[in-house]
PDB file of C-alpha atoms in Angstrom:
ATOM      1  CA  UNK K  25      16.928 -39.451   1.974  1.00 29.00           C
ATOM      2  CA  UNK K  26      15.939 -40.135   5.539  1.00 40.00           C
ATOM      3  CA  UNK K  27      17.065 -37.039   7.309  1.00 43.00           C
ATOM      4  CA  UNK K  28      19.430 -37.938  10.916  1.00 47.00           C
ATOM      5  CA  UNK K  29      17.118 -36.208  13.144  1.00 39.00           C
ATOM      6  CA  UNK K  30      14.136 -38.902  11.468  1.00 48.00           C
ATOM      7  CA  UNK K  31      15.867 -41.594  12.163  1.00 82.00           C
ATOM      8  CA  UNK K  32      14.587 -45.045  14.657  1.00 90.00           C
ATOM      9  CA  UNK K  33      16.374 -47.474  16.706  1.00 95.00           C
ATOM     10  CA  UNK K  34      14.323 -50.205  18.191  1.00 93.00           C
ATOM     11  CA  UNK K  35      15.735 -51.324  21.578  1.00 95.00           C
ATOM     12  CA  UNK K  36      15.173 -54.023  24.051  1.00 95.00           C
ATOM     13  CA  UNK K  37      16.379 -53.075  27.248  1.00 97.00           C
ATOM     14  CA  UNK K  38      16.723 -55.719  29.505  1.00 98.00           C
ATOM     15  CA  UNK K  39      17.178 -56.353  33.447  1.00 98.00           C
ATOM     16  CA  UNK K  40      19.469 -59.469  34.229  1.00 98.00           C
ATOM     17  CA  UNK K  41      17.725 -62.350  36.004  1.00 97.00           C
ATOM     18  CA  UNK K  42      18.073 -62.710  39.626  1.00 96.00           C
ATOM     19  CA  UNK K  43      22.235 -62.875  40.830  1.00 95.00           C
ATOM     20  CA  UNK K  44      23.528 -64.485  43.847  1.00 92.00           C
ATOM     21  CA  UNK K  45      23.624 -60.954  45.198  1.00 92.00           C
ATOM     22  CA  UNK K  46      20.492 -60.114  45.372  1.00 88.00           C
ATOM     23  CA  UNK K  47      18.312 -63.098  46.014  1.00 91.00           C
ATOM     24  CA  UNK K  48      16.987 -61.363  49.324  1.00 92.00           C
ATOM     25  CA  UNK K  49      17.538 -57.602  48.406  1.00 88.00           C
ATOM     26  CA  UNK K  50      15.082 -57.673  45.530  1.00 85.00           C
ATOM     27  CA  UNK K  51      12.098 -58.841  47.420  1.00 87.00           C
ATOM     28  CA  UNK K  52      12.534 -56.605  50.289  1.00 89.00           C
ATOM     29  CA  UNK K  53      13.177 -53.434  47.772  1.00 84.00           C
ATOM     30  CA  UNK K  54       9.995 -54.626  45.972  1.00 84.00           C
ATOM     31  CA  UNK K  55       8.540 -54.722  49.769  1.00 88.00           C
ATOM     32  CA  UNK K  56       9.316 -51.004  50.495  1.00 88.00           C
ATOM     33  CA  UNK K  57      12.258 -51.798  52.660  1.00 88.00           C
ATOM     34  CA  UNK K  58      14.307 -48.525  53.341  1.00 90.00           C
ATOM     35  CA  UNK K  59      17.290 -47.582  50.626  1.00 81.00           C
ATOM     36  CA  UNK K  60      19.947 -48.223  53.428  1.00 87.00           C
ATOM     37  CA  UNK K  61      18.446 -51.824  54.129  1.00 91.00           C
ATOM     38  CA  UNK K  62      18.338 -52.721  50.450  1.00 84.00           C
ATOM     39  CA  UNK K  63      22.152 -52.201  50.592  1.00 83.00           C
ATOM     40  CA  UNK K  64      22.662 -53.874  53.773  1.00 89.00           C
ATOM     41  CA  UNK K  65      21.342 -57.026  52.637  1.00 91.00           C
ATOM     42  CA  UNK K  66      23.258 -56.976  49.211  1.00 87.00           C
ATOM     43  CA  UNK K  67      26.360 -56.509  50.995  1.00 89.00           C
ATOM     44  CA  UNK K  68      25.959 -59.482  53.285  1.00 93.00           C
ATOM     45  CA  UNK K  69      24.835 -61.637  50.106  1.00 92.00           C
ATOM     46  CA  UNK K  70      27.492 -59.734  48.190  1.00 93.00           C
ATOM     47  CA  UNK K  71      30.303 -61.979  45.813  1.00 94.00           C
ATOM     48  CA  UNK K  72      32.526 -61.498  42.894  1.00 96.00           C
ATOM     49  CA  UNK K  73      30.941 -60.935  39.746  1.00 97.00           C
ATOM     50  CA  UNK K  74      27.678 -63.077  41.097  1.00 96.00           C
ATOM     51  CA  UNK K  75      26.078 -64.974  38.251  1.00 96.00           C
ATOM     52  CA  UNK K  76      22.847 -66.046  38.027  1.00 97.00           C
ATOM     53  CA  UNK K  77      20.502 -68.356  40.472  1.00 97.00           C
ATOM     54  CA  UNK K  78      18.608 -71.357  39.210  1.00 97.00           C
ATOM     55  CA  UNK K  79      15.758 -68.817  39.668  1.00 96.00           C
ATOM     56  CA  UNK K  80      17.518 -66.114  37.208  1.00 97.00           C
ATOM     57  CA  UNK K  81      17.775 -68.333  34.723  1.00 98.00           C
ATOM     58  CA  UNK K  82      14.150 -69.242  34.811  1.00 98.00           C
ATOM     59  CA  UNK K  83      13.049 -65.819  34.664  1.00 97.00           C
ATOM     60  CA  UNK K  84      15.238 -65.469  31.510  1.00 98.00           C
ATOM     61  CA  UNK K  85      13.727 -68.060  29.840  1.00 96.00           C
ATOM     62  CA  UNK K  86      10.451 -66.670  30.867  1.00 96.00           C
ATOM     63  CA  UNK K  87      11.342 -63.676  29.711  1.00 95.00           C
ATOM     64  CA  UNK K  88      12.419 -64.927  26.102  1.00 92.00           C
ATOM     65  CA  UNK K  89       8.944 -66.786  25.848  1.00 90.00           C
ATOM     66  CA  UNK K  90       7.742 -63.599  26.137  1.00 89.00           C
ATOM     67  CA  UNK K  91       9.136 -62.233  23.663  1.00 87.00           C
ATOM     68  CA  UNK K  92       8.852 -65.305  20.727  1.00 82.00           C
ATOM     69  CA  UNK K  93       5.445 -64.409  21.378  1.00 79.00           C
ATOM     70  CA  UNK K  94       5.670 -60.765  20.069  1.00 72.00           C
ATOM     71  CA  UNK K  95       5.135 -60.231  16.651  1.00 56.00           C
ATOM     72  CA  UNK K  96       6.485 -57.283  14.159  1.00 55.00           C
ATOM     73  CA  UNK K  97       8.724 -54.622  15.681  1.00 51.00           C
ATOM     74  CA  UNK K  98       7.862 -55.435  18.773  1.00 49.00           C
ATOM     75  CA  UNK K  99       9.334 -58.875  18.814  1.00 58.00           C
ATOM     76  CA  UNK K 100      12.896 -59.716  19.090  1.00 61.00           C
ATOM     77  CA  UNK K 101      13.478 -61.946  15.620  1.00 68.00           C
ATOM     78  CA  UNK K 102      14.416 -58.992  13.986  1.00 82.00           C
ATOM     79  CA  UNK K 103      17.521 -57.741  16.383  1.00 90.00           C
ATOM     80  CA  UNK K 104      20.549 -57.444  14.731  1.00 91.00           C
ATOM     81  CA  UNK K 105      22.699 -56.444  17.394  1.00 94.00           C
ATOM     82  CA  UNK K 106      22.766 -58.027  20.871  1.00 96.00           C
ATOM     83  CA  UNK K 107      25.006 -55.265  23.347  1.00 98.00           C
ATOM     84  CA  UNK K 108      25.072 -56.475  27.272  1.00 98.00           C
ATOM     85  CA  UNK K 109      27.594 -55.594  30.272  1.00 98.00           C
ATOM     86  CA  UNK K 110      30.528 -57.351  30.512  1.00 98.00           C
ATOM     87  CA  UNK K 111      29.557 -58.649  33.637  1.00 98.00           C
ATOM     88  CA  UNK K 112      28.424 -62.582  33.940  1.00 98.00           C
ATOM     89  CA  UNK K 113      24.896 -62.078  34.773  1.00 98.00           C
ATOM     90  CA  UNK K 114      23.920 -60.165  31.988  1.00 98.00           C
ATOM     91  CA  UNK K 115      25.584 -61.733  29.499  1.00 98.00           C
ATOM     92  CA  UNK K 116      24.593 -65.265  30.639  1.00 98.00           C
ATOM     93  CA  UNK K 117      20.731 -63.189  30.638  1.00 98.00           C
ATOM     94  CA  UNK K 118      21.308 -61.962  27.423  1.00 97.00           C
ATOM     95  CA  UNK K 119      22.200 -65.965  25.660  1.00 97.00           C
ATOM     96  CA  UNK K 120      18.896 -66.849  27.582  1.00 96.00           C
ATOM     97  CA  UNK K 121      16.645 -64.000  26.410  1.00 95.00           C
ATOM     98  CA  UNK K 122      18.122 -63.656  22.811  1.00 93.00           C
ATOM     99  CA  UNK K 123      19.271 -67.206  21.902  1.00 90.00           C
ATOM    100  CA  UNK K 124      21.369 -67.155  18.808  1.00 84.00           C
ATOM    101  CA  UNK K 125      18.718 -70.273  17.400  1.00 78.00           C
ATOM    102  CA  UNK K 126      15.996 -67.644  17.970  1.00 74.00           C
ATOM    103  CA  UNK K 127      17.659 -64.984  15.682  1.00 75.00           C
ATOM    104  CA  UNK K 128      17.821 -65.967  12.139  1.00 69.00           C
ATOM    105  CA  UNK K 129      20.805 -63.109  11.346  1.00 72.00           C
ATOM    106  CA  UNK K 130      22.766 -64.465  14.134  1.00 79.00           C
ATOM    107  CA  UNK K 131      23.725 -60.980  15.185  1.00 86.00           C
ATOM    108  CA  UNK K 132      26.904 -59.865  16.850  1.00 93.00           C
ATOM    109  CA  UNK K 133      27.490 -60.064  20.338  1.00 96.00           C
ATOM    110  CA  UNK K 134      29.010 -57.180  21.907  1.00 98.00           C
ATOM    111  CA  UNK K 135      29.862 -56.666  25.528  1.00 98.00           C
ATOM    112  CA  UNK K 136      30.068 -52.354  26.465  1.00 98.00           C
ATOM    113  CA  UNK K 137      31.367 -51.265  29.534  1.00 98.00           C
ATOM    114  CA  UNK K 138      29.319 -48.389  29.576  1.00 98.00           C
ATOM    115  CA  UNK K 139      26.386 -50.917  30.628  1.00 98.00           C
ATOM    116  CA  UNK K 140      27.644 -52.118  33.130  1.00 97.00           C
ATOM    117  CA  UNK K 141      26.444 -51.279  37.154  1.00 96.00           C
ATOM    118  CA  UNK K 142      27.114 -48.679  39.099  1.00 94.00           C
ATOM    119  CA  UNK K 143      30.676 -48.896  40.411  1.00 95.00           C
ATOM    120  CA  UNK K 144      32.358 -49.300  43.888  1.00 93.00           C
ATOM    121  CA  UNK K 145      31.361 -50.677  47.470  1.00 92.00           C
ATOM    122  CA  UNK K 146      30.308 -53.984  45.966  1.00 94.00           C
ATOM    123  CA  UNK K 147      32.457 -57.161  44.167  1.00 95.00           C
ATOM    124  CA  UNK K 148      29.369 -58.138  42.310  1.00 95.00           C
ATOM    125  CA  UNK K 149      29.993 -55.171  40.169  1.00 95.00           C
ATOM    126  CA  UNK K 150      33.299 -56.332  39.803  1.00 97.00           C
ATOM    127  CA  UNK K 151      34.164 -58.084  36.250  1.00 97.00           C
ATOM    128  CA  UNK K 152      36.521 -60.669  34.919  1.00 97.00           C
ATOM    129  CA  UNK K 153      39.466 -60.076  33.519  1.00 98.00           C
ATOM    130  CA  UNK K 154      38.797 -59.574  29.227  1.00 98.00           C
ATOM    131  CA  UNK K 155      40.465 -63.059  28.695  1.00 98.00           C
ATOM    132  CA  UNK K 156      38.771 -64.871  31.057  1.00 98.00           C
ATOM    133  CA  UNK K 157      35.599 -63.564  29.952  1.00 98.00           C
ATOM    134  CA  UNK K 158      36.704 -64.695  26.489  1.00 97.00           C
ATOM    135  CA  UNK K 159      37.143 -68.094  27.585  1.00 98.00           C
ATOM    136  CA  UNK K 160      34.143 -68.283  29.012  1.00 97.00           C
ATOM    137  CA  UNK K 161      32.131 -66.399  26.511  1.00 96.00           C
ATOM    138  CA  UNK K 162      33.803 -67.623  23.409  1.00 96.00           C
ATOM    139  CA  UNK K 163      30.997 -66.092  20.863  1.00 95.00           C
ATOM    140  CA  UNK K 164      31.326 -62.681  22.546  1.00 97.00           C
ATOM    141  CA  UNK K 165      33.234 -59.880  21.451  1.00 97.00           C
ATOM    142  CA  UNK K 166      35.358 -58.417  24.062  1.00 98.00           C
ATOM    143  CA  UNK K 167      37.625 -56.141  21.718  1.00 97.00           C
ATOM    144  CA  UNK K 168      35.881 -53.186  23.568  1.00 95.00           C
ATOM    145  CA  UNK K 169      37.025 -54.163  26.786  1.00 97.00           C
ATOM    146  CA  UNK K 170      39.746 -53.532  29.194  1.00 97.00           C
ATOM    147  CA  UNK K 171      42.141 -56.351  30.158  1.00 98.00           C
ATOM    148  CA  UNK K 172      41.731 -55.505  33.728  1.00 98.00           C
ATOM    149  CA  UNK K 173      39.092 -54.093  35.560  1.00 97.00           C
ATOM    150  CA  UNK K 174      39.848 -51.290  37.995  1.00 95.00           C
ATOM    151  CA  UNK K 175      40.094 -52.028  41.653  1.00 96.00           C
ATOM    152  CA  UNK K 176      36.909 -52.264  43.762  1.00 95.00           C
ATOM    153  CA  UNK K 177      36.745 -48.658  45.088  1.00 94.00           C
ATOM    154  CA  UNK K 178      35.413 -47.823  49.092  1.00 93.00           C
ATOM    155  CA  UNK K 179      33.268 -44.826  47.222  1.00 94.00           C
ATOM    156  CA  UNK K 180      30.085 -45.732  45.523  1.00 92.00           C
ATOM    157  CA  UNK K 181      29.842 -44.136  42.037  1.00 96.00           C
ATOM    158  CA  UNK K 182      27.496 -41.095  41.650  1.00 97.00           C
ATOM    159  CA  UNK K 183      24.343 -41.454  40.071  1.00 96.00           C
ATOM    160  CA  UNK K 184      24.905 -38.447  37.698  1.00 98.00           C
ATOM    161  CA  UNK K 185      28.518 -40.849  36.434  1.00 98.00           C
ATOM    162  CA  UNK K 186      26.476 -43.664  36.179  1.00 98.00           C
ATOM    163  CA  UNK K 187      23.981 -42.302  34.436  1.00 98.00           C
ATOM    164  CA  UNK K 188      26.669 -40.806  32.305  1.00 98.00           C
ATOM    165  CA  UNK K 189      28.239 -44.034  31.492  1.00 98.00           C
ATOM    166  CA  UNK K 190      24.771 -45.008  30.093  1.00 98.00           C
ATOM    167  CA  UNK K 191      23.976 -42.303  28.263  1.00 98.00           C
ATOM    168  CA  UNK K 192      27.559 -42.672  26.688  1.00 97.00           C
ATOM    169  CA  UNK K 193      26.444 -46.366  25.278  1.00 98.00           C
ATOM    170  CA  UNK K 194      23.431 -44.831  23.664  1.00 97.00           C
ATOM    171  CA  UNK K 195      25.787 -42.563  21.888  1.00 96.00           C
ATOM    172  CA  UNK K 196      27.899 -45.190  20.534  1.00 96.00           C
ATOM    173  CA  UNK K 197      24.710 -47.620  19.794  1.00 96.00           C
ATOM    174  CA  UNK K 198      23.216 -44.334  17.665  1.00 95.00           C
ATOM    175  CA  UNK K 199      26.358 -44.557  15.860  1.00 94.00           C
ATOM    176  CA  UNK K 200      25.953 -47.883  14.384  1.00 94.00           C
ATOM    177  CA  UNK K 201      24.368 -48.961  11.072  1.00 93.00           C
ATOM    178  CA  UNK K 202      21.859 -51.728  13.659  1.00 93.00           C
ATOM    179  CA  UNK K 203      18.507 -50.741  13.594  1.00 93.00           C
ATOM    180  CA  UNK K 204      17.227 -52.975  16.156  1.00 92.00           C
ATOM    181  CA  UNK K 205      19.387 -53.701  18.966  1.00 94.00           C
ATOM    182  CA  UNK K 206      19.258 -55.700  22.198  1.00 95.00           C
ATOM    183  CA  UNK K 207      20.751 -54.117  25.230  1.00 98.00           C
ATOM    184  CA  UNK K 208      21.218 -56.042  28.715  1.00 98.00           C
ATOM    185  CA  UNK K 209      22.284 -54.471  31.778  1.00 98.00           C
ATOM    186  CA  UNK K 210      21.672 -53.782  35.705  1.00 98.00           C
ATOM    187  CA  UNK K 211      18.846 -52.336  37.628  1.00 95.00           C
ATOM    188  CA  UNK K 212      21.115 -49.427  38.887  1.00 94.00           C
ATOM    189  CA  UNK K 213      22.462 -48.176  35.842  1.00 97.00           C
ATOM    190  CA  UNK K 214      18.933 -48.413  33.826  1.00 98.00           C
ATOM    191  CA  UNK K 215      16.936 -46.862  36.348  1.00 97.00           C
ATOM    192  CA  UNK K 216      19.757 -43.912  36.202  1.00 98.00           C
ATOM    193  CA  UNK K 217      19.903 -43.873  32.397  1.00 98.00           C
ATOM    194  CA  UNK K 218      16.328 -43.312  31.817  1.00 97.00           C
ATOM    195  CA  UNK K 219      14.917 -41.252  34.571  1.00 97.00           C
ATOM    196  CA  UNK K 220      17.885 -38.949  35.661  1.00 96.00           C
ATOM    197  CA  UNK K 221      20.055 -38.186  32.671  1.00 97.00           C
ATOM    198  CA  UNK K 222      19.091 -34.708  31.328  1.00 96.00           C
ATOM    199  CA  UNK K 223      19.608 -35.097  27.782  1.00 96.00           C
ATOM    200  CA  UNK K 224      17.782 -38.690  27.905  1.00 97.00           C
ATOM    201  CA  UNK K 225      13.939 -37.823  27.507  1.00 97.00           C
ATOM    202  CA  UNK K 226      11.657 -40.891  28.636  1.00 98.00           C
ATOM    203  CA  UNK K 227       7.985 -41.419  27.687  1.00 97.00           C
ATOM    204  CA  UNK K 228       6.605 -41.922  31.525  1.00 97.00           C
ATOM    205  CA  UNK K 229       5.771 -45.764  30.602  1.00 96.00           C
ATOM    206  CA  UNK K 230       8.996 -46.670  30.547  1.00 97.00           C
ATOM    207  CA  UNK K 231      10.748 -44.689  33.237  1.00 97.00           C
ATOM    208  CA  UNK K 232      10.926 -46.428  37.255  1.00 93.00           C
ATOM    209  CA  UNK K 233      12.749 -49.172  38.702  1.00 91.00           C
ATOM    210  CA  UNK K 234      13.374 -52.597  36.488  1.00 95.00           C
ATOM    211  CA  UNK K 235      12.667 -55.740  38.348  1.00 93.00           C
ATOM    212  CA  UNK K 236      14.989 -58.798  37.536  1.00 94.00           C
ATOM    213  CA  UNK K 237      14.794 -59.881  33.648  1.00 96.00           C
ATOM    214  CA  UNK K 238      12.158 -57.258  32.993  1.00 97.00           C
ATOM    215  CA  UNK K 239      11.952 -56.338  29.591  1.00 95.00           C
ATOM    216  CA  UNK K 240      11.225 -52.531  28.164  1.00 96.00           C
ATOM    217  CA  UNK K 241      10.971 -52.624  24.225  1.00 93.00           C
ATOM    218  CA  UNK K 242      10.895 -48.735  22.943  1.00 95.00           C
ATOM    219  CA  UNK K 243      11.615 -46.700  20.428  1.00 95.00           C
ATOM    220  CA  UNK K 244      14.965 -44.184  20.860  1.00 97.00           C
ATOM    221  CA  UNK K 245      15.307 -41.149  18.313  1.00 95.00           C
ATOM    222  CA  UNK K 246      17.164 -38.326  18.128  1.00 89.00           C
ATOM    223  CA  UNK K 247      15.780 -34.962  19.736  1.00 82.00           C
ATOM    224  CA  UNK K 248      17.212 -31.645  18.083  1.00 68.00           C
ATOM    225  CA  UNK K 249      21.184 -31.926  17.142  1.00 55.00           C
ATOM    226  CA  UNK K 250      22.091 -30.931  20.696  1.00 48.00           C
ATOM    227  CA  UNK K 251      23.775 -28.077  22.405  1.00 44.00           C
ATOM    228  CA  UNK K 252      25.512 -25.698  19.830  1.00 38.00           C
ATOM    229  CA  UNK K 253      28.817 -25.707  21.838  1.00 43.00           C
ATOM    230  CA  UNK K 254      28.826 -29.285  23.024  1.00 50.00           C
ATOM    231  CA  UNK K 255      26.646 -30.990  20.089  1.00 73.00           C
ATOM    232  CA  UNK K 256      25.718 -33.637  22.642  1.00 86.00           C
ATOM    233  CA  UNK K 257      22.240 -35.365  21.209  1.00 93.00           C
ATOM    234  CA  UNK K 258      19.290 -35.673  22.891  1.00 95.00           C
ATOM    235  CA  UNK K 259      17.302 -38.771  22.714  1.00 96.00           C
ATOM    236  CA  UNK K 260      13.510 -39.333  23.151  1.00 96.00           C
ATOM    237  CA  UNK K 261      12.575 -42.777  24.674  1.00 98.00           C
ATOM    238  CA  UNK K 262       9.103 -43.916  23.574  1.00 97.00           C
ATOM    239  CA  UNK K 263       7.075 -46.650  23.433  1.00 95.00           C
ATOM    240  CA  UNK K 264       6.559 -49.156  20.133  1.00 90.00           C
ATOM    241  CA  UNK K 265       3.835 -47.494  17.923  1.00 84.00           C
ATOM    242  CA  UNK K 266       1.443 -50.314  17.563  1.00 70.00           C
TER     243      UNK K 266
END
């Protein structure tokens, strides 16, 4: 028998395409404009739960070319779990990237607030309500999800929460029976989750800033059983063997 601590999860994490939000904050970030101008400028383009541009799209589709192309466990034809925010963007990013026609299992679709952005300052973090999201979203699964989302705070959530939050849905996504899972989510919380989380070990390829719809396929296993007193796992990030 195939011992816990031996076990694999394939995972595709994925960036959301470009957002209203940040049409002019992304190219100035990828510029080397200053932390506090990054901000400034998503603030001024800032709106409620932004979806994606025309150009978001396109770099989803891009993106899911990309990844047809990919063959064994690299490729995405063998997911059989598709996780994203519950925010619009990423779950309009993840029916682009991973299009149910494209997966022969038709996999569940699972929206996880623990995937979602960092919290507070801006309403593009800011989700529907659960039933609205349900209307609009009809072949998503929302059971996980709040009715309401809380109100948009004045204090930005710390990395260390954020990170938290992420390192939370890798818990729960170790939990399941899925083997090879597709996870979409923001540029905030992935850059936290893989670089800054302590019990979250990444190989060096795949730690650093996403860009918009930029895809990291890796391999997540279980490292030791965790703290004796806590039992909290920690999990190794590496690349695809191969």
């Amino acid at each position: 028998m195939t011992s816990r601590a031996a076990m694999r999860k394939v995972i595709h994490f994925v960036r959301h395409g470009q957002a209203g939000h940040n049409v002019r904050a992304e190219p100035a970030r990828a510029a080397g404009c200053s932390m506090d101008e990054f901000v400034r400028l998503m603030k001024e383009d800032d709106s409620f739960d932004a979806a994606l541009t025309a150009a978001g799209v396109e770099q989803a589709e891009r993106a899911a070319e990309a990844l047809q192309q990919l063959q064994g466990p690299r490729g995405p034809l063998g997911v059989e779990l598709v996780v994203a925010s519950p925010l619009s963007r990423a779950l309009h990013t993840a029916d682009v990237v991973f299009p149910q026609a494209s997966l022969p299992s038709a996999p569940p679709r699972v929206a996880c607030e623990y995937f979602r952005e960092r919290k507070g300052v801006l309403a593009s973090c800011q989700r529907r309500s659960a039933s609205a999201l349900a209307a609009a979203w009809p072949h998503w699964d929302f059971s996980e999800v709040l009715e309401d989302d809380a109100p948009l705070s004045d204090d930005l959530e710390t990395v260390e929460a954020c990170a938290q939050r992420g390192y939370q849905g890798l818990c729960a996504l170790w939990a399941r029976p899925e083997q090879h899972l597709a996870v979409v989510a923001h540029g905030g919380l992935l850059q936290y989750l893989v670089n800054d989380h302590p019990r979250v070990r990444t190989h060096a390829s795949l730690m650093g800033h996403f860009g918009n719809c930029e895809v990291r396929s890796c391999q997540m296993s279980l490292h030791g059983e965790g703290d004796a007193k806590d039992r909290e796992p920690t999990f190794l990030l590496e690349p695809i063997p191969g």
